[in-house]
């Protein structure tokens, strides 16, 4: 089975309403409103891409995108609540409060050498604003399963690329020559991994083979764009599968080179176990509808190189906190060259790391102060993962779990026992510091 298809415009396969399972009741109210208003204004109007794919698979789409023959400027004339965005691809965003319906004009298959608003750099498409027909637009899309159109005119599904057949067979197939399509946009390699993990599809062999060879092309992608792709890979409920597939194709090291280097040369099992447990934890929380923050996710992904560097700095004489702060700064600076991490996530990520050594300090008032830290819960969850993976003793995690559950007197007793058992200071000195027999202030 070949991945390369004849990209000449062909007669589409029309699947009438009785022969597919898409219902307007399952399309968002705002997307339906955009479809009908464009139609009423005299333009072609289709639901396209992942929304159609997921509806056909019986899944709930995350986004609903619209394709039309109206230019972005014409879309803006139809919708007062519309904003035009993008340089690489000019798009119209129709706003309904926090809900945004993305409207794209049909793209052309015009050759890049011909005049028009299209630009390439080293084979990578950096701007493409030449408009065409729905037939051309379908064949310009990345995967066949994303080139399916739901027509609001007669409620049919329009298939120009054999996407319905691949959808039913569970096959992920690129449109066109795989090498060329990956070079046009290297992010398509990450999309192939994401769809394969999310949908459980098999990547067509001709589309899969270049994944092992072209990973270095990701270095030309802006770090900010890769940040968005990483979130899609790891925060869709299939983080573990995505992680495993990325490593299988050699793509993980292009995104997190320091982490891959540490995992590839680590003698113990706990580093890879730690990442796997972190991915499993993320997937479980998403399935249960619990919040997941990118700060925790990135803290997990970068922990091993940070931990190793902090150990070397401590061996050189730095204090635990200074060692961790310096290691976090150095690894983060290297990471930002590949995948950017906004400060709203990198700051709490580093706080999670910096609090880890404080869990070992269970004497005096330190446990009480740590318990009131705004980032305590995330840091505690991080500690649990470290214990589960075998990096730290389970007793330490169990102590902090119990400490949170006890009342004031029982907490004081736990701290006194920790004082007696730490072996670092003589008991006489600890007794001199206590001014009264009153329990320690839990504040």
Short mmCIF file of C-alpha atoms in Angstrom, two decimals:
data_model
loop_
_atom_site.label_atom_id
_atom_site.label_comp_id
_atom_site.label_asym_id
_atom_site.label_seq_id
_atom_site.Cartn_x
_atom_site.Cartn_y
_atom_site.Cartn_z
CA UNK A 1 0.00 0.00 0.00
CA UNK A 2 1.54 3.30 -1.04
CA UNK A 3 1.15 6.61 0.73
CA UNK A 4 1.74 8.67 -2.41
CA UNK A 5 -1.54 9.48 -4.08
CA UNK A 6 -2.39 11.01 -7.41
CA UNK A 7 -3.05 14.60 -6.47
CA UNK A 8 -4.95 15.42 -9.62
CA UNK A 9 -8.41 16.74 -8.83
CA UNK A 10 -10.86 13.85 -8.96
CA UNK A 11 -14.60 13.41 -8.71
CA UNK A 12 -15.46 13.34 -5.00
CA UNK A 13 -17.17 10.50 -3.22
CA UNK A 14 -20.42 11.90 -1.80
CA UNK A 15 -21.78 10.11 1.26
CA UNK A 16 -25.45 11.13 1.64
CA UNK A 17 -27.00 11.83 5.03
CA UNK A 18 -28.60 8.35 5.49
CA UNK A 19 -25.20 6.69 5.02
CA UNK A 20 -23.20 8.45 7.74
CA UNK A 21 -23.68 9.16 11.44
CA UNK A 22 -23.08 12.92 11.64
CA UNK A 23 -26.00 14.82 13.12
CA UNK A 24 -26.36 18.57 13.45
CA UNK A 25 -27.35 17.92 17.07
CA UNK A 26 -23.73 16.93 17.75
CA UNK A 27 -22.25 20.04 16.14
CA UNK A 28 -21.77 23.04 18.38
CA UNK A 29 -24.44 25.71 18.19
CA UNK A 30 -21.87 28.37 17.27
CA UNK A 31 -20.34 26.29 14.47
CA UNK A 32 -23.80 25.63 13.07
CA UNK A 33 -24.56 29.35 13.20
CA UNK A 34 -21.38 30.15 11.24
CA UNK A 35 -22.16 27.49 8.63
CA UNK A 36 -25.69 28.71 8.04
CA UNK A 37 -24.82 32.40 7.99
CA UNK A 38 -22.09 31.90 5.40
CA UNK A 39 -24.51 29.84 3.33
CA UNK A 40 -27.15 32.57 3.61
CA UNK A 41 -24.57 35.13 2.44
CA UNK A 42 -24.08 33.12 -0.74
CA UNK A 43 -20.84 31.34 0.12
CA UNK A 44 -19.96 27.65 0.22
CA UNK A 45 -19.82 26.44 3.78
CA UNK A 46 -18.41 23.17 5.15
CA UNK A 47 -17.41 21.70 8.47
CA UNK A 48 -13.96 20.21 7.93
CA UNK A 49 -11.02 18.43 9.51
CA UNK A 50 -10.87 16.94 12.97
CA UNK A 51 -14.45 17.82 13.81
CA UNK A 52 -15.78 15.74 10.90
CA UNK A 53 -13.30 12.95 11.61
CA UNK A 54 -14.22 12.69 15.28
CA UNK A 55 -17.97 12.85 14.63
CA UNK A 56 -17.67 9.99 12.14
CA UNK A 57 -15.73 7.99 14.75
CA UNK A 58 -18.42 8.64 17.36
CA UNK A 59 -16.10 10.91 19.40
CA UNK A 60 -16.83 14.33 20.82
CA UNK A 61 -14.82 16.90 18.85
CA UNK A 62 -12.69 19.39 20.71
CA UNK A 63 -12.92 22.00 17.96
CA UNK A 64 -15.17 22.74 15.01
CA UNK A 65 -13.46 24.30 12.00
CA UNK A 66 -15.17 25.73 8.93
CA UNK A 67 -13.93 25.94 5.33
CA UNK A 68 -15.44 28.32 2.78
CA UNK A 69 -14.84 30.02 -0.56
CA UNK A 70 -15.22 33.41 1.14
CA UNK A 71 -11.95 35.26 1.67
CA UNK A 72 -11.01 36.23 5.23
CA UNK A 73 -12.04 39.80 4.49
CA UNK A 74 -15.44 38.64 3.21
CA UNK A 75 -15.93 36.50 6.31
CA UNK A 76 -15.22 39.58 8.42
CA UNK A 77 -17.94 41.45 6.53
CA UNK A 78 -20.45 38.71 7.41
CA UNK A 79 -19.51 38.55 11.11
CA UNK A 80 -18.98 41.63 13.20
CA UNK A 81 -17.53 39.38 15.94
CA UNK A 82 -14.70 38.30 13.61
CA UNK A 83 -10.96 38.88 13.87
CA UNK A 84 -8.39 38.09 11.19
CA UNK A 85 -5.19 36.43 12.39
CA UNK A 86 -2.05 34.79 11.07
CA UNK A 87 0.74 35.43 8.62
CA UNK A 88 1.56 31.88 7.60
CA UNK A 89 -2.11 31.09 7.04
CA UNK A 90 -4.56 33.99 7.02
CA UNK A 91 -7.57 32.88 9.07
CA UNK A 92 -10.83 34.32 10.34
CA UNK A 93 -11.75 33.73 13.97
CA UNK A 94 -15.43 34.21 14.77
CA UNK A 95 -15.81 34.87 18.51
CA UNK A 96 -18.76 33.78 20.64
CA UNK A 97 -17.56 34.71 24.11
CA UNK A 98 -14.75 32.27 24.89
CA UNK A 99 -15.77 29.97 22.05
CA UNK A 100 -13.93 30.59 18.76
CA UNK A 101 -14.92 29.10 15.41
CA UNK A 102 -12.02 29.09 12.99
CA UNK A 103 -12.93 29.82 9.39
CA UNK A 104 -10.37 29.10 6.65
CA UNK A 105 -10.63 29.98 2.97
CA UNK A 106 -10.11 27.12 0.51
CA UNK A 107 -6.38 26.82 -0.30
CA UNK A 108 -4.98 26.56 -3.79
CA UNK A 109 -2.64 23.89 -5.20
CA UNK A 110 -0.79 26.54 -7.21
CA UNK A 111 2.91 25.76 -7.48
CA UNK A 112 5.15 27.71 -5.10
CA UNK A 113 7.16 29.04 -8.05
CA UNK A 114 4.13 30.83 -9.48
CA UNK A 115 3.28 34.41 -8.44
CA UNK A 116 1.15 34.79 -5.35
CA UNK A 117 1.16 35.14 -1.57
CA UNK A 118 3.17 32.00 -0.83
CA UNK A 119 6.69 31.66 0.54
CA UNK A 120 8.99 28.74 1.28
CA UNK A 121 12.33 28.51 3.09
CA UNK A 122 14.47 25.39 2.55
CA UNK A 123 11.41 23.45 1.46
CA UNK A 124 9.34 24.51 4.47
CA UNK A 125 6.18 26.48 3.78
CA UNK A 126 6.31 29.70 5.81
CA UNK A 127 3.38 31.54 4.20
CA UNK A 128 0.47 30.28 2.11
CA UNK A 129 -2.39 32.62 1.33
CA UNK A 130 -3.31 31.63 -2.22
CA UNK A 131 -6.97 30.71 -2.36
CA UNK A 132 -8.58 28.06 -4.53
CA UNK A 133 -11.48 25.61 -4.72
CA UNK A 134 -12.74 22.99 -2.32
CA UNK A 135 -11.22 20.31 -4.56
CA UNK A 136 -7.79 21.91 -4.26
CA UNK A 137 -8.27 22.57 -0.56
CA UNK A 138 -8.99 18.90 0.11
CA UNK A 139 -5.80 17.76 -1.58
CA UNK A 140 -3.73 20.37 0.27
CA UNK A 141 -4.61 18.92 3.67
CA UNK A 142 -2.19 16.70 5.55
CA UNK A 143 -3.91 13.37 6.20
CA UNK A 144 -6.72 11.76 4.25
CA UNK A 145 -8.86 11.39 7.37
CA UNK A 146 -8.67 15.18 7.84
CA UNK A 147 -9.79 15.88 4.27
CA UNK A 148 -13.47 15.10 4.84
CA UNK A 149 -16.09 17.85 4.51
CA UNK A 150 -19.58 18.03 5.98
CA UNK A 151 -21.80 20.04 3.63
CA UNK A 152 -24.42 22.15 5.42
CA UNK A 153 -26.27 22.47 2.10
CA UNK A 154 -27.49 18.85 1.98
CA UNK A 155 -25.86 17.32 5.13
CA UNK A 156 -23.66 15.00 3.06
CA UNK A 157 -19.99 14.13 3.65
CA UNK A 158 -17.68 14.97 0.75
CA UNK A 159 -14.53 12.86 0.33
CA UNK A 160 -11.92 13.83 -2.28
CA UNK A 161 -8.99 11.82 -0.90
CA UNK A 162 -10.23 8.39 0.19
CA UNK A 163 -10.42 9.55 3.77
CA UNK A 164 -13.58 7.61 4.56
CA UNK A 165 -11.93 4.35 3.50
CA UNK A 166 -8.85 5.06 5.64
CA UNK A 167 -11.05 6.08 8.56
CA UNK A 168 -12.89 2.78 8.44
CA UNK A 169 -9.63 0.84 8.08
CA UNK A 170 -7.88 2.72 10.91
CA UNK A 171 -5.02 3.90 8.68
CA UNK A 172 -3.18 7.20 8.94
CA UNK A 173 -2.04 8.28 5.47
CA UNK A 174 -0.53 11.50 4.16
CA UNK A 175 -1.75 13.16 0.99
CA UNK A 176 1.12 13.45 -1.46
CA UNK A 177 4.77 12.50 -1.17
CA UNK A 178 5.58 11.97 2.54
CA UNK A 179 9.10 13.38 2.37
CA UNK A 180 7.87 16.54 0.65
CA UNK A 181 4.91 16.99 2.98
CA UNK A 182 7.04 16.58 6.12
CA UNK A 183 9.59 19.04 4.79
CA UNK A 184 6.85 21.56 3.98
CA UNK A 185 5.81 21.43 7.62
CA UNK A 186 7.87 19.26 10.02
CA UNK A 187 5.13 19.55 12.64
CA UNK A 188 3.22 17.00 10.54
CA UNK A 189 5.53 14.38 12.03
CA UNK A 190 4.25 15.25 15.49
CA UNK A 191 0.68 15.28 14.20
CA UNK A 192 1.21 11.78 12.81
CA UNK A 193 2.33 10.60 16.25
CA UNK A 194 -0.54 12.40 17.97
CA UNK A 195 -3.27 11.01 15.72
CA UNK A 196 -1.81 7.51 15.86
CA UNK A 197 -1.78 7.64 19.67
CA UNK A 198 -5.14 9.37 20.03
CA UNK A 199 -7.08 7.31 17.50
CA UNK A 200 -5.21 4.04 17.79
CA UNK A 201 -4.55 4.12 14.03
CA UNK A 202 -1.68 2.47 12.17
CA UNK A 203 0.63 4.81 10.27
CA UNK A 204 0.91 3.77 6.64
CA UNK A 205 4.46 2.36 6.10
CA UNK A 206 5.41 4.84 3.38
CA UNK A 207 4.37 7.67 5.70
CA UNK A 208 6.02 6.07 8.73
CA UNK A 209 9.53 5.44 7.40
CA UNK A 210 10.51 9.13 7.05
CA UNK A 211 9.66 9.67 10.72
CA UNK A 212 12.87 7.84 11.62
CA UNK A 213 14.95 10.01 9.29
CA UNK A 214 13.59 13.56 9.29
CA UNK A 215 13.31 14.38 12.99
CA UNK A 216 16.06 17.00 12.82
CA UNK A 217 13.73 19.15 10.69
CA UNK A 218 11.87 20.01 13.90
CA UNK A 219 14.81 22.21 14.89
CA UNK A 220 13.64 24.72 12.27
CA UNK A 221 10.18 25.04 13.86
CA UNK A 222 9.70 28.04 16.20
CA UNK A 223 9.86 26.93 19.88
CA UNK A 224 6.54 28.65 20.62
CA UNK A 225 4.78 26.53 18.01
CA UNK A 226 6.37 23.36 19.38
CA UNK A 227 5.10 24.29 22.84
CA UNK A 228 1.53 24.17 21.52
CA UNK A 229 2.19 20.83 19.83
CA UNK A 230 3.66 19.36 23.02
CA UNK A 231 0.51 20.32 24.93
CA UNK A 232 -1.61 18.59 22.29
CA UNK A 233 0.56 15.48 22.51
CA UNK A 234 0.61 15.18 26.28
CA UNK A 235 -2.66 16.72 27.44
CA UNK A 236 -5.18 14.79 25.37
CA UNK A 237 -5.45 11.73 27.59
CA UNK A 238 -2.85 9.68 25.66
CA UNK A 239 0.36 11.14 27.11
CA UNK A 240 1.97 7.75 27.75
CA UNK A 241 1.27 6.43 24.24
CA UNK A 242 2.51 9.70 22.75
CA UNK A 243 5.71 9.54 24.82
CA UNK A 244 6.39 5.96 23.76
CA UNK A 245 5.78 6.68 20.08
CA UNK A 246 7.91 9.82 20.12
CA UNK A 247 10.83 7.85 21.54
CA UNK A 248 10.22 5.01 19.08
CA UNK A 249 10.62 7.37 16.12
CA UNK A 250 13.49 9.32 17.68
CA UNK A 251 11.40 12.49 17.87
CA UNK A 252 11.33 12.92 21.65
CA UNK A 253 15.01 13.85 21.67
CA UNK A 254 14.30 16.63 19.18
CA UNK A 255 11.83 18.15 21.64
CA UNK A 256 13.60 17.36 24.94
CA UNK A 257 17.28 16.68 24.11
CA UNK A 258 18.56 16.92 27.70
CA UNK A 259 15.91 14.51 28.96
CA UNK A 260 16.53 12.01 26.17
CA UNK A 261 20.26 12.14 26.85
CA UNK A 262 19.70 11.47 30.55
CA UNK A 263 17.24 8.64 29.95
CA UNK A 264 19.43 6.97 27.32
CA UNK A 265 22.47 6.77 29.62
CA UNK A 266 20.86 6.18 33.00
CA UNK A 267 21.90 2.97 34.76
CA UNK A 268 18.88 2.78 37.07
CA UNK A 269 15.27 2.09 36.14
CA UNK A 270 13.62 4.82 38.20
CA UNK A 271 14.14 7.74 35.72
CA UNK A 272 12.15 6.15 32.90
CA UNK A 273 9.69 4.74 35.45
CA UNK A 274 9.24 8.24 36.84
CA UNK A 275 8.36 9.70 33.43
CA UNK A 276 6.01 6.82 32.68
CA UNK A 277 4.25 7.26 36.03
CA UNK A 278 3.98 10.98 35.33
CA UNK A 279 2.37 10.34 31.96
CA UNK A 280 0.00 7.78 33.49
CA UNK A 281 -0.93 10.26 36.22
CA UNK A 282 -1.68 12.93 33.62
CA UNK A 283 -3.84 10.55 31.58
CA UNK A 284 -5.77 9.43 34.67
CA UNK A 285 -6.53 12.98 35.77
CA UNK A 286 -7.77 13.90 32.29
CA UNK A 287 -10.03 10.83 32.16
CA UNK A 288 -11.44 11.72 35.58
CA UNK A 289 -12.05 15.34 34.58
CA UNK A 290 -9.46 16.69 37.03
CA UNK A 291 -7.34 19.73 36.19
CA UNK A 292 -3.88 19.24 34.70
CA UNK A 293 -1.34 22.02 34.56
CA UNK A 294 1.46 22.19 31.98
CA UNK A 295 3.77 23.27 34.82
CA UNK A 296 3.54 19.82 36.41
CA UNK A 297 3.88 18.09 33.05
CA UNK A 298 7.06 19.97 32.15
CA UNK A 299 8.40 19.46 35.67
CA UNK A 300 8.10 15.71 35.06
CA UNK A 301 9.61 15.81 31.57
CA UNK A 302 12.67 17.82 32.62
CA UNK A 303 13.22 16.40 36.10
CA UNK A 304 15.89 13.81 35.27
CA UNK A 305 18.44 16.21 33.70
CA UNK A 306 17.70 18.74 36.46
CA UNK A 307 18.17 16.10 39.17
CA UNK A 308 21.46 14.84 37.72
CA UNK A 309 22.90 18.35 37.39
CA UNK A 310 21.77 19.26 40.91
CA UNK A 311 23.53 16.16 42.26
CA UNK A 312 26.76 17.18 40.57
CA UNK A 313 26.48 20.70 41.99
CA UNK A 314 25.83 19.36 45.48
CA UNK A 315 28.86 17.09 45.17
CA UNK A 316 30.86 20.21 44.31
CA UNK A 317 29.80 21.83 47.56
CA UNK A 318 26.62 23.74 46.77
CA UNK A 319 23.70 23.67 49.21
CA UNK A 320 20.63 21.63 48.14
CA UNK A 321 18.56 24.72 47.37
CA UNK A 322 21.27 26.56 45.44
CA UNK A 323 22.13 23.39 43.53
CA UNK A 324 18.52 22.87 42.53
CA UNK A 325 18.01 26.51 41.56
CA UNK A 326 21.14 26.54 39.41
CA UNK A 327 20.32 23.21 37.78
CA UNK A 328 16.78 24.35 37.03
CA UNK A 329 18.02 27.56 35.43
CA UNK A 330 20.63 25.84 33.28
CA UNK A 331 18.35 23.06 31.99
CA UNK A 332 15.50 25.49 31.36
CA UNK A 333 17.69 27.81 29.29
CA UNK A 334 18.80 24.89 27.12
CA UNK A 335 15.23 23.64 26.78
CA UNK A 336 13.84 27.00 25.67
CA UNK A 337 15.89 26.76 22.49
CA UNK A 338 13.75 23.78 21.44
CA UNK A 339 10.37 24.10 23.11
CA UNK A 340 9.40 27.36 24.75
CA UNK A 341 7.78 27.29 28.19
CA UNK A 342 5.93 30.50 29.13
CA UNK A 343 6.82 31.98 32.51
CA UNK A 344 3.33 31.31 33.82
CA UNK A 345 4.33 27.62 33.68
CA UNK A 346 8.11 27.71 34.11
CA UNK A 347 7.94 29.61 37.42
CA UNK A 348 5.63 27.12 39.21
CA UNK A 349 7.56 24.28 37.55
CA UNK A 350 10.77 25.46 39.18
CA UNK A 351 8.99 25.92 42.52
CA UNK A 352 7.95 22.26 42.39
CA UNK A 353 11.60 21.31 41.92
CA UNK A 354 12.92 23.69 44.58
CA UNK A 355 10.55 22.34 47.23
CA UNK A 356 11.67 18.71 46.87
CA UNK A 357 14.63 18.91 49.27
CA UNK A 358 12.39 20.50 51.92
CA UNK A 359 10.38 17.28 52.22
CA UNK A 360 13.46 15.75 53.82
CA UNK A 361 13.38 18.40 56.58
CA UNK A 362 10.87 17.11 59.11
CA UNK A 363 12.21 18.69 62.28
CA UNK A 364 10.96 21.77 64.13
CA UNK A 365 8.50 24.07 62.38
CA UNK A 366 9.73 23.36 58.88
CA UNK A 367 7.01 20.80 58.07
CA UNK A 368 4.31 23.26 59.09
CA UNK A 369 5.78 26.03 56.94
CA UNK A 370 6.06 23.73 53.95
CA UNK A 371 2.46 22.62 54.41
CA UNK A 372 1.27 26.22 53.94
CA UNK A 373 3.32 26.87 50.80
CA UNK A 374 1.07 27.76 47.82
CA UNK A 375 2.80 25.12 45.68
CA UNK A 376 2.77 22.41 48.36
CA UNK A 377 0.13 20.19 46.76
CA UNK A 378 1.82 20.05 43.36
CA UNK A 379 5.22 19.46 44.99
CA UNK A 380 3.72 16.71 47.18
CA UNK A 381 2.18 14.98 44.14
CA UNK A 382 5.61 15.21 42.52
CA UNK A 383 7.16 13.58 45.60
CA UNK A 384 4.65 10.72 45.34
CA UNK A 385 5.75 10.07 41.77
CA UNK A 386 9.38 10.03 42.86
CA UNK A 387 8.57 7.49 45.57
CA UNK A 388 6.48 5.32 43.24
CA UNK A 389 9.34 5.18 40.76
CA UNK A 390 11.88 4.25 43.45
CA UNK A 391 13.90 7.46 43.39
CA UNK A 392 13.20 8.25 47.07
CA UNK A 393 12.11 6.04 49.96
CA UNK A 394 8.38 5.33 50.14
CA UNK A 395 8.56 6.05 53.88
CA UNK A 396 9.16 9.73 53.14
CA UNK A 397 6.05 10.00 50.96
CA UNK A 398 4.00 8.02 53.49
CA UNK A 399 5.11 10.35 56.29
CA UNK A 400 3.92 13.43 54.41
CA UNK A 401 0.66 11.74 53.45
CA UNK A 402 -0.05 10.94 57.10
CA UNK A 403 1.15 14.34 58.28
CA UNK A 404 -1.53 16.05 56.20
CA UNK A 405 -4.25 13.78 57.59
CA UNK A 406 -3.47 14.28 61.29
CA UNK A 407 -4.72 16.98 63.64
CA UNK A 408 -2.47 19.38 65.56
CA UNK A 409 -1.46 17.10 68.49
CA UNK A 410 -0.76 14.11 66.27
CA UNK A 411 1.25 16.26 63.89
CA UNK A 412 3.32 17.52 66.81
CA UNK A 413 3.96 13.94 67.85
CA UNK A 414 5.13 13.05 64.33
CA UNK A 415 7.52 16.00 64.33
CA UNK A 416 8.88 15.06 67.78
CA UNK A 417 9.52 11.54 66.54
CA UNK A 418 11.26 12.96 63.48
CA UNK A 419 13.39 15.15 65.78
CA UNK A 420 14.41 12.16 67.85
CA UNK A 421 15.22 10.11 64.82
CA UNK A 422 17.16 12.53 62.64
CA UNK A 423 20.52 11.87 64.34
CA UNK A 424 21.91 15.22 63.24
CA UNK A 425 21.52 17.14 66.52
CA UNK A 426 21.77 15.99 70.16
CA UNK A 427 18.49 15.82 72.02
CA UNK A 428 19.76 18.21 74.71
CA UNK A 429 20.04 21.03 72.18
CA UNK A 430 16.54 20.38 70.86
CA UNK A 431 15.13 20.50 74.43
CA UNK A 432 16.83 23.86 75.09
CA UNK A 433 15.12 25.39 72.04
CA UNK A 434 11.65 24.48 73.33
CA UNK A 435 10.41 27.29 75.56
CA UNK A 436 7.32 25.54 76.91
CA UNK A 437 5.46 22.28 76.87
CA UNK A 438 2.87 23.75 74.51
CA UNK A 439 2.49 22.06 71.11
CA UNK A 440 4.36 23.64 68.21
CA UNK A 441 2.42 26.31 66.40
CA UNK A 442 1.08 24.70 63.20
CA UNK A 443 1.21 28.02 61.43
#
